[in-house]
Coordinates of C-alpha atoms in Angstrom, one line a residue:
X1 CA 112.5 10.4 226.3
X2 CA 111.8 10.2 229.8
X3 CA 114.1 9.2 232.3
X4 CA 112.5 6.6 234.4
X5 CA 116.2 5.9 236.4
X6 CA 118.3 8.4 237.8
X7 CA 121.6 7.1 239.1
X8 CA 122.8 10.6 240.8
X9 CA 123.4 10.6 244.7
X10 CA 120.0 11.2 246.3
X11 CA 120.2 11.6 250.2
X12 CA 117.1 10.2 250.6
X13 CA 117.9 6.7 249.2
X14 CA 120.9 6.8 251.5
X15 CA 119.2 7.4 254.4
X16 CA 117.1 5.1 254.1
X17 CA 120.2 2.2 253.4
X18 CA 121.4 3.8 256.0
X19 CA 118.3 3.0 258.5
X20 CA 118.0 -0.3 256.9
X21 CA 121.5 -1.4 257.5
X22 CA 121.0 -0.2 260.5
X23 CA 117.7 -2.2 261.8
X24 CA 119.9 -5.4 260.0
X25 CA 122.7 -5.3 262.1
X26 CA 120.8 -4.4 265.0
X27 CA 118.4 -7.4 265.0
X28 CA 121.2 -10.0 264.0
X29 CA 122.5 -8.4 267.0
X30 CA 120.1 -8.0 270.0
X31 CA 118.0 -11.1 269.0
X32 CA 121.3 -13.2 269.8
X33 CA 122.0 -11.6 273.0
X34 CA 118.4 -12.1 274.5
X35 CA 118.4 -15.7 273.3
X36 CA 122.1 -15.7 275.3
X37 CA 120.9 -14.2 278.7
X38 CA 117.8 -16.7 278.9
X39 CA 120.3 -20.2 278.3
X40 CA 119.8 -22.0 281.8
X41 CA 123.7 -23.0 282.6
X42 CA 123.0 -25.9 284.6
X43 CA 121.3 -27.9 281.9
X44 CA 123.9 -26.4 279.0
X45 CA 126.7 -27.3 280.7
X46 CA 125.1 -30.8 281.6
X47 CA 123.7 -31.2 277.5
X48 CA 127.5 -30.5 276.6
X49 CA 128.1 -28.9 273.5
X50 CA 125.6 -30.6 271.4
X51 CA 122.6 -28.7 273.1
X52 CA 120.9 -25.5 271.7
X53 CA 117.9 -23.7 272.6
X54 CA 114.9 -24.5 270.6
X55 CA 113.9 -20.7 270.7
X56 CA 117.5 -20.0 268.7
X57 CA 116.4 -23.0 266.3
X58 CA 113.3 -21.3 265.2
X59 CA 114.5 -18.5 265.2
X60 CA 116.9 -19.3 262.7
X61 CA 114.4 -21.3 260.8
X62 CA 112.3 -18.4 260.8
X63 CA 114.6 -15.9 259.2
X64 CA 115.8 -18.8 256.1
X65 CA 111.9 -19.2 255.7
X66 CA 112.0 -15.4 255.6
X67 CA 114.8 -15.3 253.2
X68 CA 113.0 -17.8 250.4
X69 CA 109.7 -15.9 250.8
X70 CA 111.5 -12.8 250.0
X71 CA 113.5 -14.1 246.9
X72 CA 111.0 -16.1 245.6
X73 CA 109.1 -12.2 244.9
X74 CA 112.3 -10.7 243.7
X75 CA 112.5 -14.1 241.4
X76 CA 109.1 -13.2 240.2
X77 CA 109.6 -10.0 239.2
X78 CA 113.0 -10.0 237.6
X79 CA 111.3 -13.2 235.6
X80 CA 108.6 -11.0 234.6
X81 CA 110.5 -8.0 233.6
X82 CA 113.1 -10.0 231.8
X83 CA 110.2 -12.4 229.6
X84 CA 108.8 -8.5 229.0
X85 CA 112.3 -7.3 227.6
X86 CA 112.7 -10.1 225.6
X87 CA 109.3 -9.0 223.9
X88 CA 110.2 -5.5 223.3
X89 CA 113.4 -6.4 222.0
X90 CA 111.5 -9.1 219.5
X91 CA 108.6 -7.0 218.3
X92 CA 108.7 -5.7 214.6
X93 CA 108.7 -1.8 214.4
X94 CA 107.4 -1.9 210.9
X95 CA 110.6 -1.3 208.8
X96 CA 113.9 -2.2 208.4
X97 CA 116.7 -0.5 211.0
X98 CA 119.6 -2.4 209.7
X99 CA 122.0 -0.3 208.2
X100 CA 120.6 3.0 207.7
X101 CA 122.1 6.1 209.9
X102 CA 120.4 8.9 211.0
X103 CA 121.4 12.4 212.1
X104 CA 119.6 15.9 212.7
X105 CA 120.1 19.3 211.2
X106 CA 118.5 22.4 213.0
X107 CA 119.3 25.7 211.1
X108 CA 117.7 27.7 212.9
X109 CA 120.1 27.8 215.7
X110 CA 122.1 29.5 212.8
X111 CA 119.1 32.1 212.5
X112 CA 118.2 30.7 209.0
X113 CA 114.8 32.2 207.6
X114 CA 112.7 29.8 206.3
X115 CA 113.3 30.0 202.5
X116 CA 117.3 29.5 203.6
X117 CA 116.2 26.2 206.0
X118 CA 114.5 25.3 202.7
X119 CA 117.4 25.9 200.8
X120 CA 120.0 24.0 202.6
X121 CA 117.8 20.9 203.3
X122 CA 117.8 20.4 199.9
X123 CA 121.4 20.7 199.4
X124 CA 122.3 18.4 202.0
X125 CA 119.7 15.9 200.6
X126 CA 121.1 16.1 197.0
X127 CA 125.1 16.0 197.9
X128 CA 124.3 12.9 200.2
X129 CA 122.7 11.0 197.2
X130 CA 125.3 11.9 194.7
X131 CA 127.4 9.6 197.0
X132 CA 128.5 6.5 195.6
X133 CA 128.0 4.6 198.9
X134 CA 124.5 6.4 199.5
X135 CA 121.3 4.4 198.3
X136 CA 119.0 6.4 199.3
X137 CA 118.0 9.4 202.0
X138 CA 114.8 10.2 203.4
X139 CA 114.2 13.0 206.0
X140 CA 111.5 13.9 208.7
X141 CA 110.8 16.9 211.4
X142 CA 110.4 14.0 214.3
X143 CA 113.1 11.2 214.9
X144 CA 111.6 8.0 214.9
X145 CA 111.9 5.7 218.2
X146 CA 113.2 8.6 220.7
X147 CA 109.5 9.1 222.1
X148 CA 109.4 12.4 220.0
X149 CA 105.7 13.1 218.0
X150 CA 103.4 15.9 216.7
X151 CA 99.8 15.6 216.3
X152 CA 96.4 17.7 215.8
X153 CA 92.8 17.4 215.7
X154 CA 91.4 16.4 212.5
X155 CA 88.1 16.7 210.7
X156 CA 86.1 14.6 208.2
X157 CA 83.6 15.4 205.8
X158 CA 80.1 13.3 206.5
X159 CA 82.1 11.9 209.9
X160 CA 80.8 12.4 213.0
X161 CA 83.2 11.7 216.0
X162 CA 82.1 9.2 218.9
X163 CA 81.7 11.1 222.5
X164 CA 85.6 10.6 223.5
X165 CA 87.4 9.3 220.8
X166 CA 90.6 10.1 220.1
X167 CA 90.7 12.8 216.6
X168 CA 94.1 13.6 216.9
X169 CA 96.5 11.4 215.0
X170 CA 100.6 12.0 214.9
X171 CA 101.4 14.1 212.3
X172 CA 104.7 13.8 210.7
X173 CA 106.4 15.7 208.1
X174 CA 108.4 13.6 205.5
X175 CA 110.5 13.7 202.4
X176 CA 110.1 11.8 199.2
X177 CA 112.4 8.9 200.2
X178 CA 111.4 8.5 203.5
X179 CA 109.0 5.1 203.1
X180 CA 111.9 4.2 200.8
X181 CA 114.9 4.6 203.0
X182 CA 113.4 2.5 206.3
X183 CA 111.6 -0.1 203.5
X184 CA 108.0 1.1 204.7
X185 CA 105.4 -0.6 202.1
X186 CA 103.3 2.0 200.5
X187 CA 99.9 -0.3 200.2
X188 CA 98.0 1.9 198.4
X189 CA 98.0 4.4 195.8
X190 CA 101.5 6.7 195.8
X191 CA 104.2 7.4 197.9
X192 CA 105.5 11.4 197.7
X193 CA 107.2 12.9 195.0
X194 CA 109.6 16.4 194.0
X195 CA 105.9 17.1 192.1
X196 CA 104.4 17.5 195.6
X197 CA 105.6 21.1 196.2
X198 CA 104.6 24.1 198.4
X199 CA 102.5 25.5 195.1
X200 CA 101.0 21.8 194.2
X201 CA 97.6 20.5 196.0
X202 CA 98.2 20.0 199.1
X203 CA 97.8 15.8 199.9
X204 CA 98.0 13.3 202.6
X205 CA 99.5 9.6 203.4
X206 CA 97.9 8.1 206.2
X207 CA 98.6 4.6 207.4
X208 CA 96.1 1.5 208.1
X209 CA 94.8 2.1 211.1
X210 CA 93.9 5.6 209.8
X211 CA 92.0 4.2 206.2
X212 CA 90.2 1.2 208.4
X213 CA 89.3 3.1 211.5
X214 CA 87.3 6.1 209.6
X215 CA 87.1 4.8 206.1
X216 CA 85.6 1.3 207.3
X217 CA 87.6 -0.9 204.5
X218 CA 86.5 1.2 201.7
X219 CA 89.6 3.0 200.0
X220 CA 90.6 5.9 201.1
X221 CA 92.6 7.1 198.0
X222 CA 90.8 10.2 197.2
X223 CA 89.2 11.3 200.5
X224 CA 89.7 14.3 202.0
X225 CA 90.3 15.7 205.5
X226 CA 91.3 19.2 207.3
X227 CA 92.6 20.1 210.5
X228 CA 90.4 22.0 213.0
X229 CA 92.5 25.6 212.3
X230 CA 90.9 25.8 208.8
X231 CA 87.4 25.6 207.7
X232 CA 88.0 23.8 204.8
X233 CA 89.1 19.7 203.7
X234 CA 92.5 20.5 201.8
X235 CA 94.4 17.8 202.2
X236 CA 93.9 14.9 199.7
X237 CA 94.5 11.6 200.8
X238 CA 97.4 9.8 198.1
X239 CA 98.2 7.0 199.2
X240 CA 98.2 4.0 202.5
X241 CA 101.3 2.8 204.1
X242 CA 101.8 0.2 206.7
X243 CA 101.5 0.4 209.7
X244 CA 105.1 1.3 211.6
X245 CA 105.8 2.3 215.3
X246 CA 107.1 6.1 215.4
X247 CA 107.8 6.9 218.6
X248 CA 109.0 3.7 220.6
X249 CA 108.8 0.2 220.2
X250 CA 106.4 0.1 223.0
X251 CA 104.0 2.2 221.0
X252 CA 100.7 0.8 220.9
X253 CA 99.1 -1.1 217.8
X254 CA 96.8 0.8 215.7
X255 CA 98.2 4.3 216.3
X256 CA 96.7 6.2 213.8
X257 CA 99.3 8.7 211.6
X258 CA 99.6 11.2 208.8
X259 CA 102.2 12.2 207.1
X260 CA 102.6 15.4 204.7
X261 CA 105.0 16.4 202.0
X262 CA 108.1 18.1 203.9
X263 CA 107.8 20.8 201.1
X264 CA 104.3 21.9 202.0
X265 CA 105.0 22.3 205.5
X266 CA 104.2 26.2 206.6
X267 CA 106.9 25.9 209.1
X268 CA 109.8 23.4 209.2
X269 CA 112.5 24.0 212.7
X270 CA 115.3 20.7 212.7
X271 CA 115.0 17.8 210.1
X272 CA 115.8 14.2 210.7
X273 CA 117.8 12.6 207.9
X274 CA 117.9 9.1 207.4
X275 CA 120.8 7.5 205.3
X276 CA 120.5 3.8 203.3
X277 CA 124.3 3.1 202.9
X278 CA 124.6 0.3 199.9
X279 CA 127.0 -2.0 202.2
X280 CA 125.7 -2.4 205.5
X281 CA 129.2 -2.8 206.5
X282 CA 130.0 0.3 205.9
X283 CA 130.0 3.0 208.4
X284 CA 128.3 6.3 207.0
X285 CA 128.7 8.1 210.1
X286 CA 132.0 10.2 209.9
X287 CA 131.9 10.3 205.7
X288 CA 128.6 12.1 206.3
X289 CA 129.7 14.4 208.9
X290 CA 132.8 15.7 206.7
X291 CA 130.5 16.2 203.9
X292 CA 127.3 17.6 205.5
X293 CA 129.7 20.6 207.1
X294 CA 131.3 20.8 203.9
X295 CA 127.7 22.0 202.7
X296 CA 127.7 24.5 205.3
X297 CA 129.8 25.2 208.4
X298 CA 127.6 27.0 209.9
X299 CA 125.0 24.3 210.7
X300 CA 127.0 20.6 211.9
X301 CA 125.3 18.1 212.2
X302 CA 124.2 16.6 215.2
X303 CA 122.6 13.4 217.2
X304 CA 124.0 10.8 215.0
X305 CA 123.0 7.3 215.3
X306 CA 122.4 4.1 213.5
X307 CA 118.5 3.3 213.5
X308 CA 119.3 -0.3 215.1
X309 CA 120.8 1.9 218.1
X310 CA 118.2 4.0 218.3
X311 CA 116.0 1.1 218.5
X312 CA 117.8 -0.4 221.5
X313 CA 117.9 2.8 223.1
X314 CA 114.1 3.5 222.8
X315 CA 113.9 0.3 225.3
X316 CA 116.8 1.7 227.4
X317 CA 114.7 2.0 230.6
X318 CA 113.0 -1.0 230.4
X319 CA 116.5 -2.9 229.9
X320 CA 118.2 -1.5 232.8
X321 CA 114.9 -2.2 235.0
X322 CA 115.3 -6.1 233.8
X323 CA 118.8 -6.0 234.4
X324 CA 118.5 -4.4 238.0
X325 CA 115.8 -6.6 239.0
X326 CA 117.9 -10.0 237.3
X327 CA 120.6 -8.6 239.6
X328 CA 119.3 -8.5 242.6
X329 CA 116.7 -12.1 242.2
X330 CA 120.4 -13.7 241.6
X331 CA 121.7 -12.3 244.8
X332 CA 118.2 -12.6 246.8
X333 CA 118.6 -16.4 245.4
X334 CA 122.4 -16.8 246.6
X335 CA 121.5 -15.2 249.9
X336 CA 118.5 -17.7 250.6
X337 CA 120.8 -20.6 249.3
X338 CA 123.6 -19.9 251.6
X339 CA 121.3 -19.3 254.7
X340 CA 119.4 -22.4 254.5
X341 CA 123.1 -24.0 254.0
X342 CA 124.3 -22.3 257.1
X343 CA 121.3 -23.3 259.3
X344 CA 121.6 -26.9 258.1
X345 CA 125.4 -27.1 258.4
X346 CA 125.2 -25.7 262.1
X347 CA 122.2 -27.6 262.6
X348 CA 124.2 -31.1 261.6
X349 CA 126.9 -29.8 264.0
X350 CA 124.9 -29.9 267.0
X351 CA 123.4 -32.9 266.2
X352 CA 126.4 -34.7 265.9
X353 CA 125.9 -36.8 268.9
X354 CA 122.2 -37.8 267.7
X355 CA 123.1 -38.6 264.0
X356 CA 125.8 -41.0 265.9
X357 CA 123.5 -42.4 267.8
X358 CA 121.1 -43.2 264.8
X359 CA 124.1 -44.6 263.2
X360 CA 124.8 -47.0 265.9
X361 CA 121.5 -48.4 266.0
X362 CA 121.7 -49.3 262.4
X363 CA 120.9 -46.5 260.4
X364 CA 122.1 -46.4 256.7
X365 CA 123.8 -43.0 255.3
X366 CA 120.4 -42.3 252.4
X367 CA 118.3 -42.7 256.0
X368 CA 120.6 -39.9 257.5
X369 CA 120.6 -37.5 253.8
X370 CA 116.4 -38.2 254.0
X371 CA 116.8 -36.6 257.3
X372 CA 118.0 -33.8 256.5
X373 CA 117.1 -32.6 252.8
X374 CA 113.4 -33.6 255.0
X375 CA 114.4 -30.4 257.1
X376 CA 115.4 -28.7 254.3
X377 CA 112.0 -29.5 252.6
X378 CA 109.9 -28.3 255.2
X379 CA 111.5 -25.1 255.5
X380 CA 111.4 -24.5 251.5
X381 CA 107.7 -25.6 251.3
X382 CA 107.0 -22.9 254.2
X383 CA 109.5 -20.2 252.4
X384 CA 107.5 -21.1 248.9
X385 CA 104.2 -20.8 250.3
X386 CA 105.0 -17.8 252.5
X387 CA 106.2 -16.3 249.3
X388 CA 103.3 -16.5 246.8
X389 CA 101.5 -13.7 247.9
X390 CA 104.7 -11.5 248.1
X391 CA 105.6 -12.5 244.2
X392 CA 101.5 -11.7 243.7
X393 CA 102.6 -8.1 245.0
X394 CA 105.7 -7.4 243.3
X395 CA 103.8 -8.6 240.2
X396 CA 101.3 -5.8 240.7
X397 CA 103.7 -3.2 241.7
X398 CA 105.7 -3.7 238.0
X399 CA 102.4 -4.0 236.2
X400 CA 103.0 -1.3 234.5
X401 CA 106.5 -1.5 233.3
X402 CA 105.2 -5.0 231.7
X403 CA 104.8 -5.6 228.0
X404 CA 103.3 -8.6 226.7
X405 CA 103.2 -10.8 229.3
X406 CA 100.2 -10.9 232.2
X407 CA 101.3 -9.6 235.8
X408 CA 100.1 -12.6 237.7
X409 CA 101.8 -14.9 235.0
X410 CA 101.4 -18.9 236.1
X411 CA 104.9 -19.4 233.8
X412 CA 106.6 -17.2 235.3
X413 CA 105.6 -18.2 239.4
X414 CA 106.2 -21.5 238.1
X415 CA 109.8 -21.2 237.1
X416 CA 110.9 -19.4 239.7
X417 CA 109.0 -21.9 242.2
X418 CA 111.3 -24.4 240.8
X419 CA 114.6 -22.3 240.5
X420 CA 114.3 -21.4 244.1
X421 CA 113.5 -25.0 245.6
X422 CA 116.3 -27.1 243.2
X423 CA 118.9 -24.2 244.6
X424 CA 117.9 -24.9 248.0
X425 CA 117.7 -28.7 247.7
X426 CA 121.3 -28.4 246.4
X427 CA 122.4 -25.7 249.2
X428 CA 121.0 -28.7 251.3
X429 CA 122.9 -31.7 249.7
X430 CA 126.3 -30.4 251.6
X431 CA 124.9 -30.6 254.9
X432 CA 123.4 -33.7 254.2
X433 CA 126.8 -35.7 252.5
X434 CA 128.8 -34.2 255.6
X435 CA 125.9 -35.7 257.8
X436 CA 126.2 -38.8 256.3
X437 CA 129.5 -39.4 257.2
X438 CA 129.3 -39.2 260.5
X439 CA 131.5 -41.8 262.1
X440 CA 129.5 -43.1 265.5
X441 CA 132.3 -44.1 267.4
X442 CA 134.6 -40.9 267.2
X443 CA 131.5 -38.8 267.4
X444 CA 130.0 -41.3 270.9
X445 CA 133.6 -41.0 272.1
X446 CA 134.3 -37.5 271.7
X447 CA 130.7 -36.7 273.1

């Protein structure tokens, strides 16, 4: 599979946090100390402490307004990643995962001929169903769900191929009780049997999408078809199965596959076994692993896995990517709450003196709350408006990591529109309270 995530130390990632914390501290800084060497004394010292420069104020405003734009994109995209996760993680594959295990066997690592690879395939096959605990065991020469295919150009009698289109379906090499083991429906004609051996005619089970894109609902048991190394149409086609997703759960619908006896293979490398234990409570693995060395030493078994983890780990990457990007909208969303709370709550403090003043004159504490949260509303609406085109961005920039969900989805703007405001509203409703119980004539007095 490929790695789309590497977490190993790359100096070029720290460089640039590096630079970036740098730039950060450096502006929260400098921008401070400018602001400070252009205060007129006179007129401060005259204000008293309840005075502040209006370029400080906007300054601060600016950089909340900053904040919500910013998180309201994060938002967007972890929303959008997450809804996409939650799809992957839904979507039928086409069988049934729960409780079968699978493992591999390569004997050629042992420098097994082919006749001996053969030989102990079988054997490992038969001692695993003469288990009491075993229903049934299938086997393949690609894993399913690990991103892992084979595939070659085919050729139809009487077909003629469209300019471009695609001829090459995945090929997969597969054991009797394969479709039986991961409950794959065999919709037409016959699954494989022991009778379809290296000597018998050769023959062919292709899947739905095969039989309705070439045979155009006409039934395909029968047909023939041959590969573009031969001349000639020798594989029959037996039966249909349904249509199941081989190499991830992303995979595409209507990907067109053939599978072929195991047994009429020409070459055969490493096998895939797949295990149906009769409890599903039961753990197969380490019962299988003592017996399949028991059958021979020389060749252990390897890559062991139940098929429900190997489902979940065929949408590994896109997991962690939905779990990064949750991680850091939760922390973008904490940061924006806490600055629009700090500009408020130092804004209330320098406007103690006015607030008492309002107070005096006869106005009531919801007056003082409207007052504020109205601040807070105009820097949200700003933030939120600021920040639709940057969640329009980050939408396009994980396009491609999205599954089943549109990148400019209205839901998911939506939602994060209103996650974003009702944590800054409340981020606001502290200020506010503390605002509206201000006591004129301690504050009048003290001023």
């Amino acid at each position: 599979a490929q790695q789309l995530l590497s977490f190993s130390l790359d100096m070029r990632v720290m460089g640039f946090a590096s630079l970036l914390a740098f730039l950060g501290v450096l502006i929260s800084t400098v921008i401070p100390a400018l602001q400070g060497t252009r205060v007129a004394l006179t007129p401060s010292l005259r204000e008293g402490s309840g005075a502040t420069a209006a370029g400080g104020r906007r300054t601060r405003n600016a950089l909340v307004i900053g904040q919500l734009a910013l998180s309201l994109g994060l938002l967007v995209g972890a929303g959008l990643l997450a809804r996409s996760l939650f799809n992957l993680a839904s979507r039928p594959v086409g069988y049934e995962t729960e409780g079968v295990v699978n493992f591999s066997l390569n004997p050629a690592l042992a420098g097994y001929d082919e006749t001996q690879k053969r030989s102990l395939f079988d054997r490992v096959a038969a001692e695993l169903m003469s288990q009491p605990d075993v229903a049934s065991v299938g086997m393949s020469d690609n894993t399913l769900l690990t991103n892992s295919n084979s595939s070659s150009t085919i050729r139809l009698p009487g077909y003629t191929p469209a300019e471009d289109e695609d001829m090459n379906p995945l090929w997969l090499q597969v054991s009797p009780g394969f479709f039986g083991t991961i409950n794959a429906p065999i919709l037409q004609g016959r699954g494989f049997s022991d009778g379809d051996g290296a000597t018998a005619p050769k023959v062919a089970i292709v899947n739905e999408s095969f039989a309705k894109h070439y045979f155009k609902g006409e039934s395909p048991i029968g047909r023939r078809f041959g590969s573009m190394r031969t001349e000639e149409f020798q594989f029959e086609i037996v039966g249909v199965v349904k249509d199941f997703r081989q190499t991830s759960v992303s995979e595409e619908d209507a990907r067109r596959q053939v599978f072929f006896p195991h047994a009429q293979a020409n070459v055969l490398g490493s096998m895939t076994y797949y295990v149906r234990g009769r409890d599903q409570g039961t753990s197969l693995a380490d019962s299988i692993r003592t017996l399949v060395t028991r059958v021979d030493p020389a060749v252990p078994p390897t890559d062991f896995a139940t098929m429900t983890q190997q489902r979940n780990d065929s949408i590994a990457s896109e997991r962690t990517m939905a779990y990064l990007a949750s991680v850091f909208g939760a922390i973008a969303l904490l940061l924006a709450a806490l600055g629009l709370y700090g500009v408020l709550s130092h804004g209330v403090t320098q406007r103690f003196r006015e607030i008492g003043v309002r107070v005096a004159m006869g106005a009531q504490p919801r007056d003082i709350v409207q007052l504020i949260l109205g601040q807070a509303g105009k820097l949200v609406v700003v933030g939120l408006v600021l920040g639709v085109p940057i969640a329009y961005g980050i939408a396009a920039l994980v396009r491609s990591q999205l599954f089943g969900v549109p990148a400019y989805d209205i839901a998911s703007i939506a939602a994060s529109v209103v996650v974003l405001a009702g944590s800054a509203i409340l981020a606001a409703c502290l200020p506010a309270a503390r605002a509206a119980r201000v006591d004129p004539s301690k504050t009048l007095r003290y001023e």
